[in-house]
Short mmCIF file of N, CA and C in Angstrom, two decimals:
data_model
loop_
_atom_site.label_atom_id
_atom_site.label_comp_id
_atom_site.label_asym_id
_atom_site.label_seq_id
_atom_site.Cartn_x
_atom_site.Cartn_y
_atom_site.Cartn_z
N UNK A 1 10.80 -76.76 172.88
CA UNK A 1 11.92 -75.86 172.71
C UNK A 1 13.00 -76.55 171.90
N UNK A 2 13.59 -75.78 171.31
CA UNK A 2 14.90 -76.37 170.33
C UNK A 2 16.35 -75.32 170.76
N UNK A 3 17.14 -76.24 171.41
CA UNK A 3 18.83 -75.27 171.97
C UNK A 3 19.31 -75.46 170.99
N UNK A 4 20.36 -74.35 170.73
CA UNK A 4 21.21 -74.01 169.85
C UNK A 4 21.83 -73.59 170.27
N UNK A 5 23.60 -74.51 170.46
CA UNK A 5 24.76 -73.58 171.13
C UNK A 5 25.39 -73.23 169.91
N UNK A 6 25.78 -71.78 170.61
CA UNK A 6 26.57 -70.76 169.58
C UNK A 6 25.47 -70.25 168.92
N UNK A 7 25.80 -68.87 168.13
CA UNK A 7 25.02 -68.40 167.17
C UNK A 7 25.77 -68.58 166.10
N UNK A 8 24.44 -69.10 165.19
CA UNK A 8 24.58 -70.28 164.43
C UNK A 8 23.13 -69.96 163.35
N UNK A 9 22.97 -70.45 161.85
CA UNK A 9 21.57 -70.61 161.52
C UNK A 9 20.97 -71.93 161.68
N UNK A 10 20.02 -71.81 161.78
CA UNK A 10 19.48 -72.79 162.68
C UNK A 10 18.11 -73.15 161.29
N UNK A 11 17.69 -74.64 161.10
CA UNK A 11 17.00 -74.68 160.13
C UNK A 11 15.80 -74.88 161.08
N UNK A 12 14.46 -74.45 160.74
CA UNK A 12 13.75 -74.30 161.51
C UNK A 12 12.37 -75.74 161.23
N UNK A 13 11.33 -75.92 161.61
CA UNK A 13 10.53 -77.37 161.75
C UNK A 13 10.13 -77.31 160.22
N UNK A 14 10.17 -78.72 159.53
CA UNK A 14 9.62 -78.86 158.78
C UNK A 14 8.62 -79.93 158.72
N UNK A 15 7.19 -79.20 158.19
CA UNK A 15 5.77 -79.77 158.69
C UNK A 15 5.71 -81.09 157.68
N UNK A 16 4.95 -82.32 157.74
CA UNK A 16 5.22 -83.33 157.03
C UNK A 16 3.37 -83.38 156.49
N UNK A 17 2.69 -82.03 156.75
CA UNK A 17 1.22 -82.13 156.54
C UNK A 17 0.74 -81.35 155.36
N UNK A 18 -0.26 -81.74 154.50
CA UNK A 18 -1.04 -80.97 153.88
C UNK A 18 -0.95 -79.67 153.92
N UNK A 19 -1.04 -78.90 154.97
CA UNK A 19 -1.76 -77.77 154.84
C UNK A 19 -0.35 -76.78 155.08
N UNK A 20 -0.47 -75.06 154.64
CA UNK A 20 0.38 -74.15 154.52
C UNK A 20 1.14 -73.97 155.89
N UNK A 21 2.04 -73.13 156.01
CA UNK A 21 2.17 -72.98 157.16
C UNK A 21 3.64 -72.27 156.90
N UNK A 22 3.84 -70.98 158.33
CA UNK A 22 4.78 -70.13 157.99
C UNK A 22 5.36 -70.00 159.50
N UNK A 23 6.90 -69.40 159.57
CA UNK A 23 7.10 -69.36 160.83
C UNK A 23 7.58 -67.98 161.22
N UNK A 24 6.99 -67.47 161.97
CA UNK A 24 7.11 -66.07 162.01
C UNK A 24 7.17 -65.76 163.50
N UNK A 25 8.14 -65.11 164.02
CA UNK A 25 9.06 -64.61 165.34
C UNK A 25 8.21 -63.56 166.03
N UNK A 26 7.85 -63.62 166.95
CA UNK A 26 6.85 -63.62 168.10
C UNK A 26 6.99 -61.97 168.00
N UNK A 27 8.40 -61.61 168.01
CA UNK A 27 8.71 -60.45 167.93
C UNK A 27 9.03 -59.50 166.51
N UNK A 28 8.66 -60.36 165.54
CA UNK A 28 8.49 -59.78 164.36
C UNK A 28 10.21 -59.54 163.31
N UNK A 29 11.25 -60.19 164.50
CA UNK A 29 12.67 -60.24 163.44
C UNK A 29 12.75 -61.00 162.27
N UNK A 30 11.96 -62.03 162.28
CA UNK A 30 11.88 -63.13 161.01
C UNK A 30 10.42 -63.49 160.82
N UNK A 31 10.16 -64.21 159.48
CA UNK A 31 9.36 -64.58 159.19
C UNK A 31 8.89 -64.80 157.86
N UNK A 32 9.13 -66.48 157.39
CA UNK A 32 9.07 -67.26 156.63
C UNK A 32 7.90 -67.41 155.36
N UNK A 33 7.65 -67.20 154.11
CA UNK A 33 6.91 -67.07 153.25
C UNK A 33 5.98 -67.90 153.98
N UNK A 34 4.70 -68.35 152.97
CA UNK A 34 4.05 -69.77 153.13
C UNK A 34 4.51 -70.50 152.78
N UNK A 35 4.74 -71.92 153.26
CA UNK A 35 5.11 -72.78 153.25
C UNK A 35 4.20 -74.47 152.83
N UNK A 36 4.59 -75.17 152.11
CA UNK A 36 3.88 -76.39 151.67
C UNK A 36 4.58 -77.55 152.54
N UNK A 37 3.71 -78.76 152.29
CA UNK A 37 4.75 -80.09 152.84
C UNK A 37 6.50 -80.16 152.34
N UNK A 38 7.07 -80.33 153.27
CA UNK A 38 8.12 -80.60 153.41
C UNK A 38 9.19 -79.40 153.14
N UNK A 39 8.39 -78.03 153.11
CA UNK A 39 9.28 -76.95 152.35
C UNK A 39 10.21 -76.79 154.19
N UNK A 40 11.60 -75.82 153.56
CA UNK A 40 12.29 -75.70 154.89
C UNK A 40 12.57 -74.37 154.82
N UNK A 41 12.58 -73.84 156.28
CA UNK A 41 13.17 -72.31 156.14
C UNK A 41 14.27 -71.99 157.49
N UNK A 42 15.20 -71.82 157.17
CA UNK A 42 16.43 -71.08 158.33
C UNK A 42 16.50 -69.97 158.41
N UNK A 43 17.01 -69.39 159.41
CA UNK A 43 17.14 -68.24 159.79
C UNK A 43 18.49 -68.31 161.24
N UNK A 44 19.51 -67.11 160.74
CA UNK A 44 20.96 -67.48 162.03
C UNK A 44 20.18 -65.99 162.55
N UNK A 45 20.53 -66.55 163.82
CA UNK A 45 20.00 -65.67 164.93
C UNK A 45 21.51 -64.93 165.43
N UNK A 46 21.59 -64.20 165.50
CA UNK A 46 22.34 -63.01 166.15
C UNK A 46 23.21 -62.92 166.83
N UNK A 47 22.02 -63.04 168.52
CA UNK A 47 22.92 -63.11 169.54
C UNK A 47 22.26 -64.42 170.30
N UNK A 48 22.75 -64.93 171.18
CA UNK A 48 21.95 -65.49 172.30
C UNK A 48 20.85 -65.08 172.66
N UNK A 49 19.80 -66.13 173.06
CA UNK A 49 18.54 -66.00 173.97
C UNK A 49 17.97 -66.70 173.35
N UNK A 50 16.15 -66.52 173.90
CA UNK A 50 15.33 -67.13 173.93
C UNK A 50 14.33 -66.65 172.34
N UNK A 51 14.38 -66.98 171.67
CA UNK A 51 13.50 -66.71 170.02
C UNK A 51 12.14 -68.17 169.87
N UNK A 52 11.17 -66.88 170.19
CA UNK A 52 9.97 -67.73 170.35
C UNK A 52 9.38 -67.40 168.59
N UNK A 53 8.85 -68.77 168.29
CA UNK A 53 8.10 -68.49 167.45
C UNK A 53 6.57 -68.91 167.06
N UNK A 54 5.94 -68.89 165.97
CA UNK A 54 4.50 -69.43 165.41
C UNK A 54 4.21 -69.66 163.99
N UNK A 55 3.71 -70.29 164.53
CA UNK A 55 2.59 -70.47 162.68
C UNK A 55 2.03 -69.39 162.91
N UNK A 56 2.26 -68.71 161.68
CA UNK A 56 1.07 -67.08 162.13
C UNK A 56 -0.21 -67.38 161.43
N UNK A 57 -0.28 -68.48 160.49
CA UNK A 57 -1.66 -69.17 160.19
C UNK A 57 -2.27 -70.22 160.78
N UNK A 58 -1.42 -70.81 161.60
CA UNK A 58 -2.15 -71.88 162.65
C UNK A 58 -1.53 -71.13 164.39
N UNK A 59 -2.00 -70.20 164.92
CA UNK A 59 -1.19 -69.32 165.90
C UNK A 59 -1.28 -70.32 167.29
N UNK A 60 -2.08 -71.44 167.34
CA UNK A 60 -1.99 -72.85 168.03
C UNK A 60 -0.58 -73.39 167.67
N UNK A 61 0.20 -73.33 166.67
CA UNK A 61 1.37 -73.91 166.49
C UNK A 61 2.34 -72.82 167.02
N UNK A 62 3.47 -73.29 168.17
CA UNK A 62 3.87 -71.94 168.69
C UNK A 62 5.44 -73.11 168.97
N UNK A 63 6.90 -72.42 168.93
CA UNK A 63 7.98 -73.01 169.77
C UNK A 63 8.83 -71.96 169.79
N UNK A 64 10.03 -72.98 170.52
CA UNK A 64 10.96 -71.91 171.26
C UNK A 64 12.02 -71.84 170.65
N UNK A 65 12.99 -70.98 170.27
CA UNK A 65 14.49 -71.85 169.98
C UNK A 65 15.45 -71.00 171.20
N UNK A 66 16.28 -71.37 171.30
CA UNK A 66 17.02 -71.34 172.60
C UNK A 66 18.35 -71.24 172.34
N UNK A 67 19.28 -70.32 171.78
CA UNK A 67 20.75 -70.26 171.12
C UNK A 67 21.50 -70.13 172.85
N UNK A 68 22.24 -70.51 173.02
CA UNK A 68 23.23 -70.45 174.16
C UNK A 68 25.08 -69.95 173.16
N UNK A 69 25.64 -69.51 174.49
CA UNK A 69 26.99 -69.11 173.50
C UNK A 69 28.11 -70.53 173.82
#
């Protein structure tokens, strides 16, 4: 999980591997082109709560982010 007090944009994991990879919100509010080594993608979240996300090409790669006010 990754906290974030306040809502805030928040830069999201950047992979240090070979292969593509995108991050796309469990619930479908965001979601990040493909992505190469070292590319970065943010996204400011709203309101508070819990914003789960995934690799929607590796759906084994899954986290949390966690905004508090």
């Amino acid at each position: 999980d990754r906290d974030v007090t306040g809502v805030q944009t928040c830069a999201l994991p950047i992979y240090h591997d070979e292969e593509p990879h995108t991050v796309a919100a469990s619930d479908g509010s965001f979601h990040s082109p493909g992505m190469g080594s070292q590319a970065r993608y943010s996204h400011t979240f709203p309101t508070a709560g819990r914003f789960d996300y995934v690799c929607s090409i590796h759906p084994f790669m899954h986290a949390t982010v966690v905004v508090t006010q």
